[in-house]
CSV table of C-alpha atoms in Angstrom, one decimal:
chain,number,residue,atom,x,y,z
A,23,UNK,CA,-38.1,-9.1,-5.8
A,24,UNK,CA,-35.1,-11.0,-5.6
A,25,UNK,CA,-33.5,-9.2,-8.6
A,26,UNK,CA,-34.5,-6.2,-7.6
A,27,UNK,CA,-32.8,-6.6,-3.8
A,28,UNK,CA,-29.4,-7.5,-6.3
A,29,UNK,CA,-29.8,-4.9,-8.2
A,30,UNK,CA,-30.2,-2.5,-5.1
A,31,UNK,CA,-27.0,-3.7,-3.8
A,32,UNK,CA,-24.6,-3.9,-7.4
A,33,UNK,CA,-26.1,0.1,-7.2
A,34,UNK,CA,-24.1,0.7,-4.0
A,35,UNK,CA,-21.2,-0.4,-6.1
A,36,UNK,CA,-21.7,2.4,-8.1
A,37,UNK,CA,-18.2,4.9,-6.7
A,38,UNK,CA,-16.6,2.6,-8.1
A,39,UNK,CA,-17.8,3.7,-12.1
A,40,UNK,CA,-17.8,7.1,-10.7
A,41,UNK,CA,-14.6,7.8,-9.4
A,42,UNK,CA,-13.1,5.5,-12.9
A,43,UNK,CA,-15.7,8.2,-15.0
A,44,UNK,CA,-15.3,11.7,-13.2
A,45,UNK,CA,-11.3,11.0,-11.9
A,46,UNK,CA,-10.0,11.3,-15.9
A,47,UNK,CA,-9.0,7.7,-16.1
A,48,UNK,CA,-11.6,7.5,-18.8
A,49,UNK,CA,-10.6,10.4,-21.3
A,50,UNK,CA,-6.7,8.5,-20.8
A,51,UNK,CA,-7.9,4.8,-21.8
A,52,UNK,CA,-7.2,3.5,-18.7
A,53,UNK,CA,-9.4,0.4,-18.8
A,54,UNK,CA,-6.8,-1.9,-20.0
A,55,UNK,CA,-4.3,-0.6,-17.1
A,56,UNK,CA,-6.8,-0.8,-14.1
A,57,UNK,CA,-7.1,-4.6,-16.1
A,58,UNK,CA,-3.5,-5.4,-15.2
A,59,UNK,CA,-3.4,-4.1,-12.1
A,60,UNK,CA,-6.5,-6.5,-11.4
A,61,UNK,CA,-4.4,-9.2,-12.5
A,62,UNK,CA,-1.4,-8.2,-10.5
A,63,UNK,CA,-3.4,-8.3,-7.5
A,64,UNK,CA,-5.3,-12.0,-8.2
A,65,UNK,CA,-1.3,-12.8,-8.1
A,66,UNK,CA,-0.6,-11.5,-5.3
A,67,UNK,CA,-3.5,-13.4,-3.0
A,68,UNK,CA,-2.4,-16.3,-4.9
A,69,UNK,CA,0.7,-15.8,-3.2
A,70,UNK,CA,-0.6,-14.9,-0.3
A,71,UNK,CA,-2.8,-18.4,-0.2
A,72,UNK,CA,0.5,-20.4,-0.6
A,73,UNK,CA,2.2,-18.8,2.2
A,74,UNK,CA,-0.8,-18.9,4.5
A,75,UNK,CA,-1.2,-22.4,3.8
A,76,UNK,CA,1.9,-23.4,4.0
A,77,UNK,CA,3.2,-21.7,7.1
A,78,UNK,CA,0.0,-20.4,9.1
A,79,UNK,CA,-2.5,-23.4,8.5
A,80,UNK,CA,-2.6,-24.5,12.2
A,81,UNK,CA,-3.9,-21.0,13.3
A,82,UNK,CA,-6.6,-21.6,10.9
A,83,UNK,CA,-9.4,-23.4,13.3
A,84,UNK,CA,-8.5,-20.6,15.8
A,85,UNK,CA,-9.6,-17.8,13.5
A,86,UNK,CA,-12.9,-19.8,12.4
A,87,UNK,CA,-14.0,-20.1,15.5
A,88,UNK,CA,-16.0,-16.3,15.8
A,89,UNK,CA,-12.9,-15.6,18.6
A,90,UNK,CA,-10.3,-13.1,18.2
A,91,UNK,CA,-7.0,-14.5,17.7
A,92,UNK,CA,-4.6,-12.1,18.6
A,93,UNK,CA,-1.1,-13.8,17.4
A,94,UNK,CA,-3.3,-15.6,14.6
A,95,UNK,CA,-4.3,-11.2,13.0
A,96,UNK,CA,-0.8,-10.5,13.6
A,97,UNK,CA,0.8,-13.7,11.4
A,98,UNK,CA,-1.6,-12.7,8.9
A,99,UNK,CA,-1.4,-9.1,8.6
A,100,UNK,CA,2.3,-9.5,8.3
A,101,UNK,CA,1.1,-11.8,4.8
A,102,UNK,CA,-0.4,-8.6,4.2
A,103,UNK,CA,2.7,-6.7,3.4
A,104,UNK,CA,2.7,-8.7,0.2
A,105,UNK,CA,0.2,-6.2,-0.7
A,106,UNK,CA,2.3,-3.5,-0.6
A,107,UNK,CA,4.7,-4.8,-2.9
A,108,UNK,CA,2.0,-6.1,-5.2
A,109,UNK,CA,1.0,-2.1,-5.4
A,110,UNK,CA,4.5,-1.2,-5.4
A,111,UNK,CA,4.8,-3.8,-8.8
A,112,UNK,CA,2.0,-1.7,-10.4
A,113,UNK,CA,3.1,1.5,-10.1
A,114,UNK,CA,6.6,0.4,-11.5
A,115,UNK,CA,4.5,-0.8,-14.5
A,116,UNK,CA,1.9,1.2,-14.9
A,117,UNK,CA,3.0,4.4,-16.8
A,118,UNK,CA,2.0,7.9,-16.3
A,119,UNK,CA,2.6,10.5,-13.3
A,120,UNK,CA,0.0,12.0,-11.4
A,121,UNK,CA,-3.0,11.6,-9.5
A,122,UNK,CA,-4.5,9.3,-12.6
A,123,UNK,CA,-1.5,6.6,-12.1
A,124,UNK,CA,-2.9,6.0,-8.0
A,125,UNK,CA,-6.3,6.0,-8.8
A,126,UNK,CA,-5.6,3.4,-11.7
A,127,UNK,CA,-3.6,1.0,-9.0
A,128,UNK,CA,-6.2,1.3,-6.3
A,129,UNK,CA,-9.5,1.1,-8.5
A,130,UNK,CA,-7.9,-1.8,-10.3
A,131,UNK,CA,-7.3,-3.4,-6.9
A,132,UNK,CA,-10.4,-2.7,-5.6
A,133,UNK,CA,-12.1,-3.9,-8.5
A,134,UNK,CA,-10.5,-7.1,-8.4
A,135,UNK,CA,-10.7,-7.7,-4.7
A,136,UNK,CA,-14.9,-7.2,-4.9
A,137,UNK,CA,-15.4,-9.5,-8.4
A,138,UNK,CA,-13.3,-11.9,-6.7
A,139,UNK,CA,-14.5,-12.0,-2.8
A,140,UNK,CA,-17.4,-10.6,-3.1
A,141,UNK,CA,-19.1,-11.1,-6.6
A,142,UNK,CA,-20.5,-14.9,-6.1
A,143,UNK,CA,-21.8,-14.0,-3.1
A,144,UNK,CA,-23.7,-11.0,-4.1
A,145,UNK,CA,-25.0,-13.4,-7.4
A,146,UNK,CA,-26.0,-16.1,-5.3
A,147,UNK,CA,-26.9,-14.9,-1.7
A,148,UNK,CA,-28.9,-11.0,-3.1
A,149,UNK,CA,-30.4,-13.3,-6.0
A,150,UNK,CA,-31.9,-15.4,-2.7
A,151,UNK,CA,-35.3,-16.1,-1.7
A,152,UNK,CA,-34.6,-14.7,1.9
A,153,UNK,CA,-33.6,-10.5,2.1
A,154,UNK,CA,-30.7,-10.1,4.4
A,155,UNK,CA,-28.8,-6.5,5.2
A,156,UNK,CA,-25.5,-8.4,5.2
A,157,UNK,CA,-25.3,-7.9,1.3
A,158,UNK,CA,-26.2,-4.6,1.7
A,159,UNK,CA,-23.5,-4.3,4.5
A,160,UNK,CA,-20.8,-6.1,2.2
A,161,UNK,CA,-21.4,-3.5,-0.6
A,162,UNK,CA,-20.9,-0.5,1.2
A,163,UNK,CA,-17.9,-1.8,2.7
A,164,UNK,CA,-16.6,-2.7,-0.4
A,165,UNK,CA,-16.6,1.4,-1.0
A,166,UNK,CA,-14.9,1.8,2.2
A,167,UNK,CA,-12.1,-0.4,0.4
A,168,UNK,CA,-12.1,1.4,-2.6
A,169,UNK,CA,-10.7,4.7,-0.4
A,170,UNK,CA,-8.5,2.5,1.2
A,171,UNK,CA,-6.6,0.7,-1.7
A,172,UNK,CA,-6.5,4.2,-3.4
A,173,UNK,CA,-4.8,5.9,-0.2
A,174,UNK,CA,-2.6,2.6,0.4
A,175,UNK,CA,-1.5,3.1,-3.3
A,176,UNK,CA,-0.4,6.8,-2.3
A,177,UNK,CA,1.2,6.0,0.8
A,178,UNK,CA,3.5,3.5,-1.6
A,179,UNK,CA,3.8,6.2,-4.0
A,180,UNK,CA,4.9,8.7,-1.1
A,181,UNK,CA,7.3,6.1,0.4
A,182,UNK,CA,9.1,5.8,-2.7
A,183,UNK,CA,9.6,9.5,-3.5
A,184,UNK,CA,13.0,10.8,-2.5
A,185,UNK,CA,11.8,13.9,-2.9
A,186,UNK,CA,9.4,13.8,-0.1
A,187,UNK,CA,10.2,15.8,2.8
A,188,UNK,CA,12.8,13.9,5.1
A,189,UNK,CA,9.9,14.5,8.0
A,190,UNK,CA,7.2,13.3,6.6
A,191,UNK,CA,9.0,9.8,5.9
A,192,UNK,CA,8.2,8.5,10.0
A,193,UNK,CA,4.8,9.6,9.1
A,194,UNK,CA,3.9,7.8,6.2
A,195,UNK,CA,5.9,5.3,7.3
A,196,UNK,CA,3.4,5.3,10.2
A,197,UNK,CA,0.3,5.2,8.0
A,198,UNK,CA,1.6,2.3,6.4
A,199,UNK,CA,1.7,0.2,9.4
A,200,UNK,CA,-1.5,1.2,10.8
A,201,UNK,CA,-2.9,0.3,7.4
A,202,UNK,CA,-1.3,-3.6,6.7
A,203,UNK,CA,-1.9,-4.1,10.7
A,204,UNK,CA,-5.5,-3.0,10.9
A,205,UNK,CA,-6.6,-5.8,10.5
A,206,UNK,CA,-4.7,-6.1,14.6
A,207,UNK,CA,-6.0,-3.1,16.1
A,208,UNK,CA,-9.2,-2.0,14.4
A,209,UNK,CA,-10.7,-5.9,14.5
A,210,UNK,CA,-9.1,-6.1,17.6
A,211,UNK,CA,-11.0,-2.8,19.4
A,212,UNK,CA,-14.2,-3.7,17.5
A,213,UNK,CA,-14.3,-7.2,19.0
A,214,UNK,CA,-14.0,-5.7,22.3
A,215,UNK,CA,-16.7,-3.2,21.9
A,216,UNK,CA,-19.2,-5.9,20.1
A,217,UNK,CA,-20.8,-3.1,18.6
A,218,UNK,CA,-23.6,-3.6,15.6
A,219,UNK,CA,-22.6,-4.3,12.2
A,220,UNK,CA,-23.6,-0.9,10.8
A,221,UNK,CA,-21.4,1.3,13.2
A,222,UNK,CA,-18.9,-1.5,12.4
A,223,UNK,CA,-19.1,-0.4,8.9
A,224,UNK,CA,-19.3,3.4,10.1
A,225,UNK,CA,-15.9,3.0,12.3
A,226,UNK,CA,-14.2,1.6,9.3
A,227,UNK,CA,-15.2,4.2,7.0
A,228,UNK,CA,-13.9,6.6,9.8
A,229,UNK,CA,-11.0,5.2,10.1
A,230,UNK,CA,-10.0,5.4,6.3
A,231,UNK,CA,-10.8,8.9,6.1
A,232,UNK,CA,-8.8,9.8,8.8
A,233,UNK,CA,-6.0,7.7,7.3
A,234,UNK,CA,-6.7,9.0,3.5
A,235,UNK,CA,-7.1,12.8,4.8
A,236,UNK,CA,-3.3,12.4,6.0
A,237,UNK,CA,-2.5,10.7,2.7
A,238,UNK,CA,-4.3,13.1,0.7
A,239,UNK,CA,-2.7,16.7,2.4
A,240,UNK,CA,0.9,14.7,2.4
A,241,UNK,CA,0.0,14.1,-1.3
A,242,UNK,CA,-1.1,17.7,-1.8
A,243,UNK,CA,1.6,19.3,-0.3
A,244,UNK,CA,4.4,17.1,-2.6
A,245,UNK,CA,2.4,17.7,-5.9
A,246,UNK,CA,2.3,21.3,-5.6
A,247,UNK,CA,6.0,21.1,-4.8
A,248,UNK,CA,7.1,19.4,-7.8
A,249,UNK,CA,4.0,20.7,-10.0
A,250,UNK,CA,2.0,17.3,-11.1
């Protein structure tokens, strides 16, 4: 029973084969690059780590303690912008033009970021005698971050363009704000509305369709003007 309530949740991870399967990356060899762009983002947290540890430790026990630290999200959203220029570093090395060159970056981030923070808990905590939704909960939100590192790689993408419309620059700009600071206003907003986990998990979802919807017609509108 308790292999089957695993295997019920590594099948919600399934997008993730999907969208590396049905996207192209597969017919271009692609493995080895969404690989690298794993490894550039273990890096990155590494970084990350150092800085938060060495600068932001004493907000630490604040953000432990099941409260919303206002000041405490903002510090460490602003760590966050190290993950912009950890997707900025693979789209400088990761060759190729194209739709398949963003999906590589995010599913490679994505990929990384659930082995890493979420595959021990799924192997130890699914594989347990006791069932509990929160794996269940962990997985699909785990898809919800597989749109959002693919649309943050875009929006890095778009800001680095000089060929994107001089009007559209505020606006991605925008987008890229609202993403490294959710973590300030969505959490934020949610902890005031202590709503369930579930419509926690259907808010965030939401929110990055909004968010990759804007990315995606930006995106749309600059490939048909340069024909990629």
């Amino acid at each position: 029973m308790t292999l089957y309530h695993f295997g019920n949740c590594v099948a919600l991870l399934t997008p993730y084969y999907f969208t590396y399967k049905y996207s192209g990356l597969s017919e271009y060899g692609a493995f080895w690059k969404c690989v690298q762009a794993g490894g550039i983002y273990i890096f990155t947290q590494l970084c990350k780590m150092l800085v938060l540890a060495t600068f932001f430790y004493s907000d630490a026990p604040s953000s432990s303690s099941g409260e919303f630290n206002f000041f405490a999200e903002i510090f460490r959203c602003s760590v966050d912008i190290a993950d912009l220029l950890g997707f900025a570093l693979i789209l400088s090395r990761i060759p190729g033009k194209g739709h398949s060159k963003l999906i590589t970056a995010g599913l490679g981030w994505a990929t990384a970021e659930v082995i890493l923070s979420r595959g021990i808990m799924l192997w130890v905590g699914a594989r347990g005698t006791e069932f509990s939704w929160i794996y269940i909960l962990k997985c699909l939100e785990s898809n919800v971050l597989l749109v959002q590192h693919i649309t943050t790689a875009t929006l890095i993408w778009l800001f680095t363009r000089h060929d994107l419309n001089k009007a559209l620059k505020p606006l991605v700009s925008l987008l890229l704000a609202v993403t490294v600071f959710k973590g300030v206003w969505l959490e934020g907003m949610l902890h005031i509305l202590t709503i369930g986990p579930w419509l926690t998990v259907a808010v965030k979802a939401l929110v990055a369709a909004v968010i990759g919807f804007c990315t995606l017609h930006i995106y749309s509108g600059l490939a048909q003007q340069i024909g990629i």
